[in-house]
Coordinates of C-alpha atoms and ligand atoms in Angstrom, one line a residue:
X1 CA -34.0 29.2 28.9
X2 CA -33.3 28.5 32.5
X3 CA -34.6 25.4 34.1
X4 CA -35.9 25.7 37.7
X5 CA -35.6 22.3 39.1
X6 CA -35.1 21.8 42.8
X7 CA -37.5 24.4 44.2
X8 CA -40.5 23.7 42.1
X9 CA -43.1 22.8 44.7
X10 CA -45.7 23.3 41.9
X11 CA -44.2 20.5 39.8
X12 CA -45.6 17.1 40.3
X13 CA -43.3 14.5 41.9
X14 CA -42.4 12.6 38.7
X15 CA -41.4 15.5 36.7
X16 CA -39.4 16.8 39.6
X17 CA -37.5 13.7 40.1
X18 CA -37.0 13.1 36.4
X19 CA -35.5 16.5 35.8
X20 CA -33.4 16.3 39.0
X21 CA -32.0 13.0 37.8
X22 CA -31.3 14.5 34.4
X23 CA -29.4 17.3 36.1
X24 CA -27.4 14.9 38.2
X25 CA -26.7 12.9 35.1
X26 CA -25.6 15.9 33.2
X27 CA -23.4 17.0 36.1
X28 CA -21.8 13.6 36.3
X29 CA -21.2 13.6 32.6
X30 CA -19.6 17.1 32.8
X31 CA -17.3 15.8 35.5
X32 CA -16.4 12.7 33.5
X33 CA -15.7 14.8 30.5
X34 CA -13.5 17.2 32.5
X35 CA -11.6 14.3 34.1
X36 CA -11.1 12.8 30.7
X37 CA -10.0 16.0 29.2
X38 CA -7.5 16.6 32.1
X39 CA -6.2 13.0 31.7
X40 CA -5.9 13.5 28.0
X41 CA -4.0 16.8 28.4
X42 CA -1.6 15.3 30.8
X43 CA -1.1 12.4 28.5
X44 CA -0.5 14.7 25.6
X45 CA 2.0 16.7 27.6
X46 CA 3.8 13.6 28.6
X47 CA 4.0 12.5 25.0
X48 CA 5.2 15.9 23.9
X49 CA 7.9 15.7 26.5
X50 CA 8.8 12.2 25.5
X51 CA 9.0 13.3 21.9
X52 CA 11.2 16.3 22.7
X53 CA 13.4 14.2 24.9
X54 CA 13.5 11.5 22.3
X55 CA 14.2 13.8 19.3
X56 CA 17.8 14.7 20.1
X57 CA 20.1 11.8 20.3
X58 CA 19.1 10.3 17.0
X59 CA 22.1 10.9 14.8
X60 CA 21.3 7.6 13.3
X61 CA 23.7 5.1 11.9
X62 CA 25.4 5.3 15.2
X63 CA 24.6 1.8 16.0
X64 CA 27.3 -0.1 14.2
X65 CA 25.8 -1.7 11.2
X66 CA 26.7 -5.3 10.8
X67 CA 28.8 -6.4 7.9
X68 CA 25.7 -7.9 6.4
X69 CA 24.1 -4.6 5.7
X70 CA 27.2 -2.7 5.0
X71 CA 27.9 -5.2 2.3
X72 CA 24.3 -5.7 1.4
X73 CA 23.5 -2.0 0.9
X74 CA 26.2 -1.6 -1.6
X75 CA 24.5 -2.2 -4.9
X76 CA 25.9 -4.8 -7.3
X77 CA 27.0 -2.1 -9.6
X78 CA 29.8 -1.5 -7.1
X79 CA 29.0 2.2 -7.1
X80 CA 29.9 3.9 -3.9
X81 CA 31.3 7.2 -2.5
X82 CA 30.6 10.5 -4.1
X83 CA 29.8 12.3 -7.3
X84 CA 28.3 10.4 -10.2
X85 CA 28.6 7.1 -8.4
X86 CA 26.6 8.4 -5.5
X87 CA 23.9 9.8 -7.8
X88 CA 23.7 6.5 -9.7
X89 CA 23.3 4.6 -6.4
X90 CA 20.7 7.1 -5.3
X91 CA 18.7 6.6 -8.5
X92 CA 18.8 2.8 -7.9
X93 CA 17.6 3.3 -4.4
X94 CA 14.9 5.8 -5.3
X95 CA 13.5 3.2 -7.6
X96 CA 13.7 0.5 -4.9
X97 CA 11.7 3.0 -2.8
X98 CA 9.3 3.8 -5.6
X99 CA 9.3 7.5 -4.8
X100 CA 8.2 8.3 -8.4
X101 CA 4.9 6.4 -8.0
X102 CA 3.5 8.6 -5.3
X103 CA 5.3 11.8 -6.2
X104 CA 4.2 12.0 -9.8
X105 CA 0.7 12.9 -11.1
X106 CA 1.8 14.0 -14.6
X107 CA 4.4 11.8 -16.2
X108 CA 5.7 14.9 -17.9
X109 CA 6.9 16.3 -14.6
X110 CA 8.3 13.5 -12.6
X111 CA 8.7 13.9 -8.8
X112 CA 6.7 17.2 -8.9
X113 CA 3.9 15.7 -6.8
X114 CA 0.2 16.5 -6.9
X115 CA -1.0 12.9 -6.9
X116 CA -4.2 12.6 -4.9
X117 CA -4.0 9.8 -2.3
X118 CA -7.3 9.0 -0.7
X119 CA -7.3 7.8 2.9
X120 CA -10.2 7.1 5.2
X121 CA -9.5 10.5 6.7
X122 CA -9.5 12.7 3.6
X123 CA -7.4 13.3 0.5
X124 CA -3.6 14.1 0.6
X125 CA -1.8 15.6 -2.4
X126 CA 1.8 14.5 -2.5
X127 CA 4.4 17.3 -2.3
X128 CA 6.8 18.3 -5.0
X129 CA 10.2 16.7 -4.2
X130 CA 12.1 18.1 -7.2
X131 CA 15.0 20.5 -6.3
X132 CA 12.9 23.6 -7.2
X133 CA 13.7 26.1 -4.4
X134 CA 10.3 27.6 -4.1
X135 CA 7.8 24.8 -4.6
X136 CA 10.1 21.7 -4.2
X137 CA 12.7 20.7 -1.7
X138 CA 15.6 22.8 -3.2
X139 CA 16.1 24.7 0.1
X140 CA 16.0 21.6 2.3
X141 CA 19.3 20.7 4.0
X142 CA 20.4 17.1 4.0
X143 CA 19.5 17.1 7.7
X144 CA 15.9 18.2 6.9
X145 CA 15.7 15.4 4.3
X146 CA 17.0 12.8 6.7
X147 CA 14.6 13.9 9.4
X148 CA 11.6 13.6 7.0
X149 CA 12.6 10.1 5.9
X150 CA 13.5 8.8 9.3
X151 CA 11.1 10.6 11.6
X152 CA 8.2 11.8 9.4
X153 CA 8.8 15.4 10.2
X154 CA 8.6 18.2 7.6
X155 CA 10.9 21.1 7.1
X156 CA 9.0 23.4 9.5
X157 CA 8.9 20.7 12.1
X158 CA 5.4 19.7 11.2
X159 CA 4.2 16.1 11.4
X160 CA 3.9 14.3 8.1
X161 CA 1.0 12.0 7.4
X162 CA 1.9 8.3 7.3
X163 CA 0.6 8.0 3.8
X164 CA 4.2 8.9 3.3
X165 CA 5.8 5.5 4.3
X166 CA 8.3 6.9 6.8
X167 CA 7.4 4.0 9.1
X168 CA 9.4 1.9 6.6
X169 CA 11.9 4.5 5.4
X170 CA 13.0 5.0 9.0
X171 CA 14.9 1.7 8.5
X172 CA 17.0 3.0 5.6
X173 CA 20.6 3.8 6.5
X174 CA 21.8 7.5 6.5
X175 CA 24.1 6.6 3.6
X176 CA 21.3 5.4 1.5
X177 CA 19.0 8.3 2.3
X178 CA 21.8 10.7 1.4
X179 CA 22.3 8.9 -1.9
X180 CA 18.6 9.3 -2.7
X181 CA 18.9 13.0 -1.9
X182 CA 22.0 13.3 -4.1
X183 CA 20.0 11.8 -6.9
X184 CA 16.9 14.0 -6.3
X185 CA 19.2 17.0 -6.5
X186 CA 19.9 16.0 -10.1
X187 CA 16.3 15.7 -11.4
X188 CA 14.7 18.5 -13.4
X189 CA 13.4 21.2 -11.0
X190 CA 9.7 21.7 -11.6
X191 CA 8.0 24.9 -10.5
X192 CA 4.6 23.5 -9.4
X193 CA 2.6 23.7 -6.2
X194 CA 0.3 20.7 -5.6
X195 CA -3.3 21.4 -4.4
X196 CA -3.8 21.7 -0.6
X197 CA -4.8 18.6 1.3
X198 CA -8.5 17.9 2.0
X199 CA -8.3 16.2 5.4
X200 CA -11.4 16.2 7.6
X201 CA -11.3 17.5 11.1
X202 CA -9.6 16.5 13.4
X203 CA -7.3 14.8 11.0
X204 CA -6.2 18.1 9.5
X205 CA -4.4 18.6 12.8
X206 CA -1.0 17.4 12.0
X207 CA 0.2 17.2 15.6
X208 CA -2.3 14.4 16.2
X209 CA 0.2 12.2 14.3
X210 CA 2.1 12.1 17.6
X211 CA -0.6 9.6 18.7
X212 CA -0.5 7.7 15.5
X213 CA 3.3 7.4 15.9
X214 CA 3.0 6.2 19.4
X215 CA 0.9 3.2 18.4
X216 CA 2.3 2.5 14.9
X217 CA 5.8 4.0 14.5
X218 CA 9.1 2.6 15.7
X219 CA 11.9 5.0 14.8
X220 CA 15.2 3.5 14.0
X221 CA 17.5 2.1 11.4
X222 CA 17.5 -1.5 10.2
X223 CA 19.4 -3.7 12.6
X224 CA 20.8 -6.8 10.8
X225 CA 20.3 -10.2 12.4
X226 CA 23.8 -11.7 12.7
X227 CA 22.2 -15.2 12.8
X228 CA 20.9 -14.8 9.3
X229 CA 22.8 -14.7 6.0
X230 CA 23.8 -11.5 4.3
X231 CA 21.2 -12.3 1.6
X232 CA 18.4 -12.6 4.1
X233 CA 19.4 -9.3 5.8
X234 CA 19.5 -7.6 2.4
X235 CA 16.0 -8.9 1.7
X236 CA 14.7 -7.8 5.0
X237 CA 16.2 -4.4 4.6
X238 CA 14.4 -4.0 1.2
X239 CA 11.1 -5.6 2.0
X240 CA 10.6 -4.0 5.4
X241 CA 12.4 -0.7 4.5
X242 CA 12.7 1.0 1.2
X243 CA 10.5 -1.3 -0.9
X244 CA 7.7 -1.0 1.7
X245 CA 5.8 -4.1 0.5
X246 CA 3.8 -4.1 3.8
X247 CA 2.1 -0.8 3.0
X248 CA -0.2 -2.8 0.7
X249 CA 0.3 -6.4 1.7
X250 CA 0.0 -6.1 5.5
X251 CA -3.5 -5.7 7.2
X252 CA -4.1 -2.5 9.1
X253 CA -5.6 -1.7 12.5
X254 CA -8.3 0.8 13.1
X255 CA -5.8 3.7 13.2
X256 CA -4.6 2.6 9.7
X257 CA -1.3 1.4 11.2
X258 CA 0.2 -1.9 10.0
X259 CA -0.6 -5.0 12.1
X260 CA 3.0 -6.2 12.1
X261 CA 2.1 -9.5 13.7
X262 CA 0.2 -10.3 10.6
X263 CA 3.0 -9.1 8.4
X264 CA 2.4 -9.5 4.6
X265 CA -0.6 -11.7 5.1
X266 CA -2.8 -9.8 2.6
X267 CA -4.9 -6.6 2.7
X268 CA -7.3 -4.6 0.5
X269 CA -5.7 -1.6 -1.1
X270 CA -7.9 0.8 -3.2
X271 CA -10.3 -2.1 -4.0
X272 CA -7.5 -4.5 -4.9
X273 CA -6.6 -7.5 -2.8
X274 CA -2.8 -7.4 -2.2
X275 CA -2.6 -11.1 -1.6
X276 CA -1.0 -13.0 1.3
X277 CA 2.6 -13.3 0.3
X278 CA 3.8 -15.2 3.4
X279 CA 5.1 -18.7 2.6
X280 CA 1.9 -20.5 3.6
X281 CA 1.3 -23.4 1.1
X282 CA -2.3 -22.7 0.4
X283 CA -3.0 -19.2 1.7
X284 CA 0.2 -17.6 0.6
X285 CA 3.0 -18.1 -2.0
X286 CA 4.5 -21.2 -0.3
X287 CA 4.2 -23.1 -3.6
X288 CA 6.3 -20.5 -5.6
X289 CA 9.9 -21.1 -6.3
X290 CA 12.5 -18.4 -5.8
X291 CA 12.6 -18.1 -9.5
X292 CA 8.9 -17.5 -9.7
X293 CA 9.2 -14.6 -7.2
X294 CA 12.1 -13.1 -9.1
X295 CA 10.4 -13.4 -12.4
X296 CA 7.2 -11.9 -11.1
X297 CA 9.0 -8.9 -9.6
X298 CA 11.1 -8.3 -12.7
X299 CA 8.5 -8.9 -15.5
X300 CA 5.2 -9.1 -13.7
X301 CA 4.7 -12.7 -14.7
X302 CA 5.1 -15.9 -12.7
X303 CA 4.3 -18.4 -15.3
X304 CA 1.3 -20.7 -14.5
X305 CA 0.7 -18.7 -11.3
X306 CA 0.2 -15.0 -11.5
X307 CA 0.4 -11.8 -13.5
X308 CA 0.7 -8.4 -12.0
X309 CA -2.2 -5.9 -12.5
X310 CA -3.4 -2.8 -10.7
X311 CA -1.2 -1.3 -8.0
X312 CA 1.2 -4.3 -8.3
X313 CA 1.7 -3.6 -12.1
X314 CA 2.8 -0.1 -11.0
X315 CA 5.2 -1.5 -8.5
X316 CA 6.8 -3.8 -11.1
X317 CA 6.8 -1.0 -13.8
X318 CA 8.3 1.8 -11.6
X319 CA 10.3 -0.2 -9.1
X320 CA 11.0 -3.9 -8.9
X321 CA 11.9 -4.4 -12.6
X322 CA 14.9 -2.2 -12.0
X323 CA 16.3 -4.2 -9.1
X324 CA 19.2 -6.5 -9.9
X325 CA 19.0 -10.2 -9.7
X326 CA 20.9 -10.3 -6.4
X327 CA 18.4 -8.0 -4.7
X328 CA 15.4 -9.8 -6.1
X329 CA 16.7 -13.1 -4.9
X330 CA 17.3 -11.6 -1.5
X331 CA 13.7 -10.5 -1.4
X332 CA 12.6 -14.1 -2.3
X333 CA 14.9 -15.5 0.4
X334 CA 13.4 -13.1 3.0
X335 CA 9.8 -13.7 2.0
X336 CA 10.3 -17.5 2.2
X337 CA 11.5 -17.1 5.8
X338 CA 8.4 -15.2 7.1
X339 CA 5.9 -16.7 9.4
X340 CA 3.3 -18.5 7.2
X341 CA -0.1 -17.0 7.8
X342 CA -3.1 -19.3 7.3
X343 CA -6.2 -17.6 6.0
X344 CA -8.2 -20.8 5.7
X345 CA -7.8 -21.5 1.9
X346 CA -7.7 -25.2 1.2
X347 CA -6.1 -24.9 -2.2
X348 CA -3.6 -22.4 -3.4
X349 CA -4.8 -19.5 -5.6
X350 CA -2.8 -20.7 -8.6
X351 CA -4.1 -24.3 -8.6
X352 CA -7.8 -23.8 -9.6
X353 CA -9.5 -24.4 -12.8
X354 CA -9.4 -26.6 -15.9
X355 CA -10.0 -25.7 -19.6
X356 CA -13.8 -25.5 -20.2
X357 CA -15.9 -24.3 -23.0
X358 CA -19.5 -23.3 -23.4
X359 CA -19.1 -22.1 -26.9
X360 CA -20.8 -25.2 -28.4
X361 CA -23.4 -25.4 -25.8
X362 CA -24.4 -21.8 -26.4
X363 CA -24.9 -22.2 -30.1
X364 CA -28.4 -21.7 -31.1
X365 CA -29.6 -21.1 -27.6
X366 CA -31.8 -18.1 -27.0
X367 CA -30.3 -15.9 -24.3
X368 CA -32.4 -13.7 -22.1
X369 CA -30.9 -10.9 -20.1
X370 CA -27.4 -10.7 -18.9
X371 CA -25.4 -13.9 -19.5
X372 CA -21.9 -14.5 -18.3
X373 CA -20.9 -17.1 -20.8
X374 CA -22.1 -15.0 -23.7
X375 CA -20.3 -11.9 -22.3
X376 CA -17.2 -13.9 -22.0
X377 CA -17.3 -15.1 -25.6
X378 CA -18.0 -11.6 -26.9
X379 CA -15.5 -9.7 -24.8
X380 CA -12.7 -11.9 -23.6
X381 CA -12.4 -15.1 -25.7
X382 CA -10.7 -13.2 -28.6
X383 CA -7.6 -13.0 -26.4
X384 CA -8.0 -15.5 -23.7
X385 CA -9.6 -18.2 -25.9
X386 CA -13.0 -19.6 -25.3
X387 CA -11.4 -22.4 -23.3
X388 CA -9.7 -19.9 -21.0
X389 CA -6.3 -21.2 -21.9
X390 CA -4.9 -18.0 -23.4
X391 CA -2.4 -17.6 -26.1
X392 CA 1.4 -17.9 -25.9
X393 CA 1.5 -19.4 -22.4
X394 CA 3.5 -17.2 -20.0
X395 CA 5.8 -15.5 -22.5
X396 CA 5.8 -11.7 -22.1
X397 CA 3.2 -10.1 -24.4
X398 CA 1.1 -13.3 -24.2
X399 CA -2.6 -13.4 -23.4
X400 CA -2.4 -15.3 -20.1
X401 CA -4.3 -18.4 -19.3
X402 CA -7.2 -17.8 -16.9
X403 CA -6.6 -21.3 -15.5
X404 CA -4.0 -21.6 -12.7
X405 CA -4.0 -17.8 -12.3
X406 CA -4.1 -16.3 -8.8
X407 CA -6.7 -13.7 -9.8
X408 CA -9.3 -16.3 -10.9
X409 CA -8.4 -18.8 -8.1
X410 CA -8.3 -16.3 -5.2
X411 CA -10.8 -16.7 -2.4
X412 CA -12.5 -13.4 -3.5
X413 CA -13.3 -12.1 -6.9
X414 CA -12.2 -8.5 -6.2
X415 CA -9.1 -8.4 -8.4
X416 CA -10.9 -10.2 -11.3
X417 CA -13.6 -7.6 -11.3
X418 CA -11.0 -4.8 -11.0
X419 CA -9.0 -6.3 -13.9
X420 CA -12.1 -6.2 -16.0
X421 CA -13.0 -2.7 -14.9
X422 CA -9.6 -1.2 -15.3
X423 CA -7.7 -3.5 -17.6
X424 CA -4.0 -4.2 -17.2
X425 CA -1.2 -1.8 -18.0
X426 CA 2.4 -2.7 -17.2
X427 CA 5.6 -1.5 -18.9
X428 CA 8.8 -3.4 -18.5
X429 CA 12.1 -3.7 -20.3
X430 CA 10.8 -6.6 -22.4
X431 CA 7.1 -5.8 -22.9
X432 CA 4.4 -3.2 -22.9
X433 CA 1.5 -5.2 -21.6
X434 CA -2.0 -4.0 -22.2
X435 CA -5.4 -5.4 -21.6
X436 CA -8.3 -3.0 -22.4
X437 CA -10.5 -1.7 -19.6
X438 CA -14.2 -2.5 -19.8
X439 CA -15.5 0.1 -17.3
X440 CA -17.1 2.1 -20.2
X441 CA -18.3 -1.0 -22.2
X442 CA -19.9 -3.1 -19.5
X443 CA -22.5 -2.3 -16.8
X444 CA -22.1 -3.4 -13.2
X445 CA -24.5 -6.3 -13.8
X446 CA -22.5 -7.4 -16.9
X447 CA -19.2 -7.2 -15.1
X448 CA -20.6 -9.2 -12.2
X449 CA -22.0 -11.8 -14.6
X450 CA -18.7 -12.3 -16.5
X451 CA -16.7 -12.3 -13.3
X452 CA -18.9 -15.0 -11.8
X453 CA -18.7 -17.0 -15.1
X454 CA -14.9 -16.8 -15.2
X455 CA -14.5 -18.0 -11.5
X456 CA -17.0 -20.8 -12.0
X457 CA -15.4 -22.1 -15.2
X458 CA -11.7 -21.3 -14.8
X459 CA -11.1 -20.5 -11.2
X460 CA -12.4 -20.8 -7.7
X461 CA -16.2 -21.3 -8.1
X462 CA -16.8 -20.1 -4.5
X463 CA -15.6 -16.7 -5.4
X464 CA -18.5 -14.6 -6.6
X465 CA -19.2 -10.9 -6.8
X466 CA -22.6 -9.1 -6.6
X467 CA -23.8 -6.2 -8.8
X468 CA -23.5 -3.9 -5.7
X469 CA -20.0 -5.0 -5.0
X470 CA -19.0 -4.2 -8.6
X471 CA -20.6 -0.8 -8.2
X472 CA -18.5 -0.2 -5.0
X473 CA -15.3 -1.3 -6.7
X474 CA -16.1 0.9 -9.7
X475 CA -16.5 3.9 -7.4
X476 CA -13.2 3.3 -5.5
X477 CA -10.7 6.0 -6.4
X478 CA -7.6 4.6 -8.1
Ligands
HEC28 C1 3.0 5.6 -0.9 C2 3.2 6.9 -1.4 C3 4.6 7.6 -1.2 C4 5.8 7.0 -1.5 C5 6.1 5.7 -2.1 C6 6.8 8.1 -1.3 N1 6.2 9.2 -0.7 FE1 7.1 10.9 -0.1 N2 5.3 11.6 0.6 C7 4.1 11.0 0.4 C8 3.0 11.8 0.9 C9 1.6 11.5 0.9 C10 3.7 12.9 1.5 C11 3.0 14.1 2.2 C12 2.7 13.8 3.6 C13 2.1 15.0 4.3 O1 1.5 15.9 3.6 O2 2.1 15.0 5.5 C14 5.1 12.7 1.2 C15 6.1 13.6 1.7 C16 7.4 13.5 1.4 C17 8.4 14.5 1.8 C18 8.2 15.7 2.5 C19 8.0 16.8 1.5 C20 7.4 18.1 2.1 O3 7.4 19.1 1.3 O4 7.0 18.2 3.2 C21 9.6 14.0 1.3 C22 11.0 14.7 1.4 C23 9.4 12.8 0.6 N3 8.0 12.5 0.7 C24 10.3 12.0 -0.1 C25 10.1 10.8 -0.6 C26 11.1 9.9 -1.1 C27 12.6 10.3 -1.2 C28 10.5 8.8 -1.5 C29 11.2 7.5 -2.1 C30 12.2 6.9 -1.3 C31 9.1 8.9 -1.2 N4 8.9 10.1 -0.7 C32 8.1 7.9 -1.5 C33 3.9 9.8 -0.3 C34 4.8 8.9 -0.7
HEC29 C1 1.0 -0.3 -4.0 C2 0.6 -1.6 -3.4 C3 1.6 -2.7 -3.4 C4 2.9 -2.7 -3.1 C5 3.7 -1.5 -2.5 C6 3.4 -4.1 -3.3 N1 2.4 -4.9 -3.7 FE1 2.5 -6.8 -4.3 N2 0.6 -6.8 -4.9 C7 -0.3 -5.8 -4.8 C8 -1.5 -6.1 -5.4 C9 -2.8 -5.3 -5.5 C10 -1.4 -7.5 -5.8 C11 -2.4 -8.3 -6.6 C12 -2.1 -8.0 -8.1 C13 -3.0 -8.8 -9.1 O1 -4.0 -9.3 -8.7 O2 -2.7 -8.8 -10.3 C14 0.0 -7.9 -5.5 C15 0.5 -9.1 -5.8 C16 1.8 -9.5 -5.4 C17 2.3 -10.9 -5.6 C18 1.5 -12.0 -6.3 C19 0.7 -12.8 -5.4 C20 -0.2 -13.7 -6.1 O3 -0.5 -14.8 -5.5 O4 -0.7 -13.4 -7.2 C21 3.6 -10.9 -5.1 C22 4.5 -12.1 -5.1 C23 3.8 -9.6 -4.6 N3 2.7 -8.8 -4.8 C24 5.0 -9.2 -4.0 C25 5.3 -7.9 -3.5 C26 6.6 -7.5 -3.0 C27 7.7 -8.4 -2.8 C28 6.5 -6.2 -2.8 C29 7.6 -5.2 -2.3 C30 8.8 -5.2 -3.1 C31 5.1 -5.7 -3.1 N4 4.4 -6.8 -3.6 C32 4.7 -4.5 -3.0 C33 0.0 -4.5 -4.2 C34 1.3 -4.1 -3.8
HEC30 C1 -7.2 -7.5 -26.3 C2 -6.9 -8.7 -25.6 C3 -7.6 -8.9 -24.3 C4 -9.0 -8.9 -24.0 C5 -10.1 -8.6 -25.0 C6 -9.1 -9.3 -22.6 N1 -7.9 -9.5 -22.1 FE1 -7.5 -10.2 -20.2 N2 -5.6 -9.9 -20.5 C7 -5.0 -9.5 -21.6 C8 -3.6 -9.2 -21.4 C9 -2.5 -8.7 -22.4 C10 -3.4 -9.4 -20.0 C11 -2.1 -9.2 -19.2 C12 -1.1 -10.2 -19.4 C13 0.1 -10.1 -18.4 O1 -0.2 -9.6 -17.3 O2 1.2 -10.4 -18.8 C14 -4.6 -9.9 -19.5 C15 -4.8 -10.3 -18.2 C16 -6.0 -10.9 -17.7 C17 -6.1 -11.5 -16.4 C18 -5.0 -11.7 -15.4 C19 -4.8 -10.5 -14.5 C20 -3.9 -10.8 -13.3 O3 -3.7 -9.8 -12.6 O4 -3.4 -11.9 -13.1 C21 -7.4 -11.8 -16.3 C22 -8.0 -12.5 -15.1 C23 -8.1 -11.4 -17.5 N3 -7.2 -10.8 -18.3 C24 -9.4 -11.6 -17.7 C25 -10.1 -11.0 -18.8 C26 -11.5 -11.0 -19.0 C27 -12.5 -11.6 -18.0 C28 -11.8 -10.4 -20.2 C29 -13.1 -10.0 -20.7 C30 -14.0 -9.2 -19.9 C31 -10.5 -10.1 -20.8 N4 -9.5 -10.5 -19.9 C32 -10.3 -9.5 -22.0 C33 -5.6 -9.3 -22.8 C34 -7.0 -9.3 -23.0

């Protein structure tokens, strides 16, 4: 219907002026929108030009790599060059990059993809990277592969989503990327097409990643710092590059890019708190020795401090346990050199708690409703002891102490509730670690009660969780 403002002598003054104002406002808004759209298009064109202009000269590895990295990126096995050595080196590097974790949904067909990764913008299914020519990357040239790893661009020139950590892989040398390719060429080709992505509009528009890249992506190989030791450079190359520790441990900005100024200072990942691993004494891991870090990454246990559960248990099982001692020490050296980030904790996560027991006090007492102490005795004490001290100390295969354990001493109880919901599963050379999951046995209210009991008795009593929070954690896709 057409509105006849302007010449309506029969309209009374107020209606007239109101509708006129509305029209003016609309017109102004239209103008604003048009101006904005024009500015946006110009900007987009400029970016496209910049990208095109930028795309060519990167034949990577052109910048002379310092001795540190040349030396450092040769694995301790001494493997180098071509053929079986190259493949072996590629296997080692593929483990350091943990390709298998994201590109495997069914353990029976490794690297065939299909794993659902949920992001705030929708679900992405990882592609098949086996050498199958039709459904995998069998027809990709090495140049295609390098471009994907270094620039986040797919075979047809399409933008890849940053759920693929190319923002880190861009730092990996050409040599190392080629070794990974050589190894992937040798894995069993699997004929399997993963489900299509379920990204919401506008995020299903891949070209939009141009903007994401502009704010969050710095293309380029790792540049060693000549002022630092070869060990430090190797550690930096792994942590900031292949091993992509920051994907979980670094907080994100609203575009889901990493806030590099807050590097490795802790973030929430699929409901789990990937803790602050900067060397801050109380907020981070400043109190850990190099050996603690090495032991944690190779076995999942830093005795008297922490055990790896959830996503970190997967990192240890699929990736870091395979790294040699030299590389693990380099990681420790690098982590120790980071800027310590203070998150306000007054005592370190691993220093809370003392043995306690309510077993005697509970005897003969009538219990109404949900009771944390009782739930602890019934569900946890058989392994962790009613005093919370565990069995077998930190030996692998032991039931760990809940005292001086980063999960019970953390400033939030997320990971404790997650450990109870999902249990612990970690496979390493020396142990197959298993704590049962309680998500089927216990209700949200029961899990909240036992969590709060454990933090109050054995950990940081200020860390509590509500029934609603447990419900949210339970609903978080893993
Ligand atoms: C954190 C999860 C994650 C890890 C780790 C990971 N990828 Fe991926 N990768 C993805 C996702 C997600 C995509 C799909 C992105 C998209 O659809 O835009 C992808 C895409 C790719 C592609 C493009 C394939 C295609 O068909 O377009 C290649 C090649 C690739 N990854 C190789 C690797 C290699 C090699 C490693 C190990 C060094 C690795 N990825 C580790 C998540 C991961
Ligand atoms: C897939 C996500 C993810 C990646 C990648 C990852 N971490 Fe973690 N990390 C976590 C989570 C989650 C925890 C907490 C585990 C727990 O509570 O049992 C954790 C815990 C840790 C801890 C123990 C901290 C403490 O106080 O308990 C260290 C040390 C650590 N990670 C180091 C690393 C390093 C080094 C890398 C890279 C080689 C890395 N992580 C990569 C998710 C990740
Ligand atoms: C059948 C034995 C068993 C039972 C029952 C059990 N646990 Fe565990 N728990 C384990 C094992 C094994 C580990 C992993 C040890 C390791 O990481 O090396 C573990 C680990 C933990 C951790 C440390 C996780 C981390 O990331 O640091 C906590 C906290 C914990 N359990 C709490 C509980 C609570 C609370 C209950 C009861 C709801 C419970 N456990 C029941 C065996 C058990």
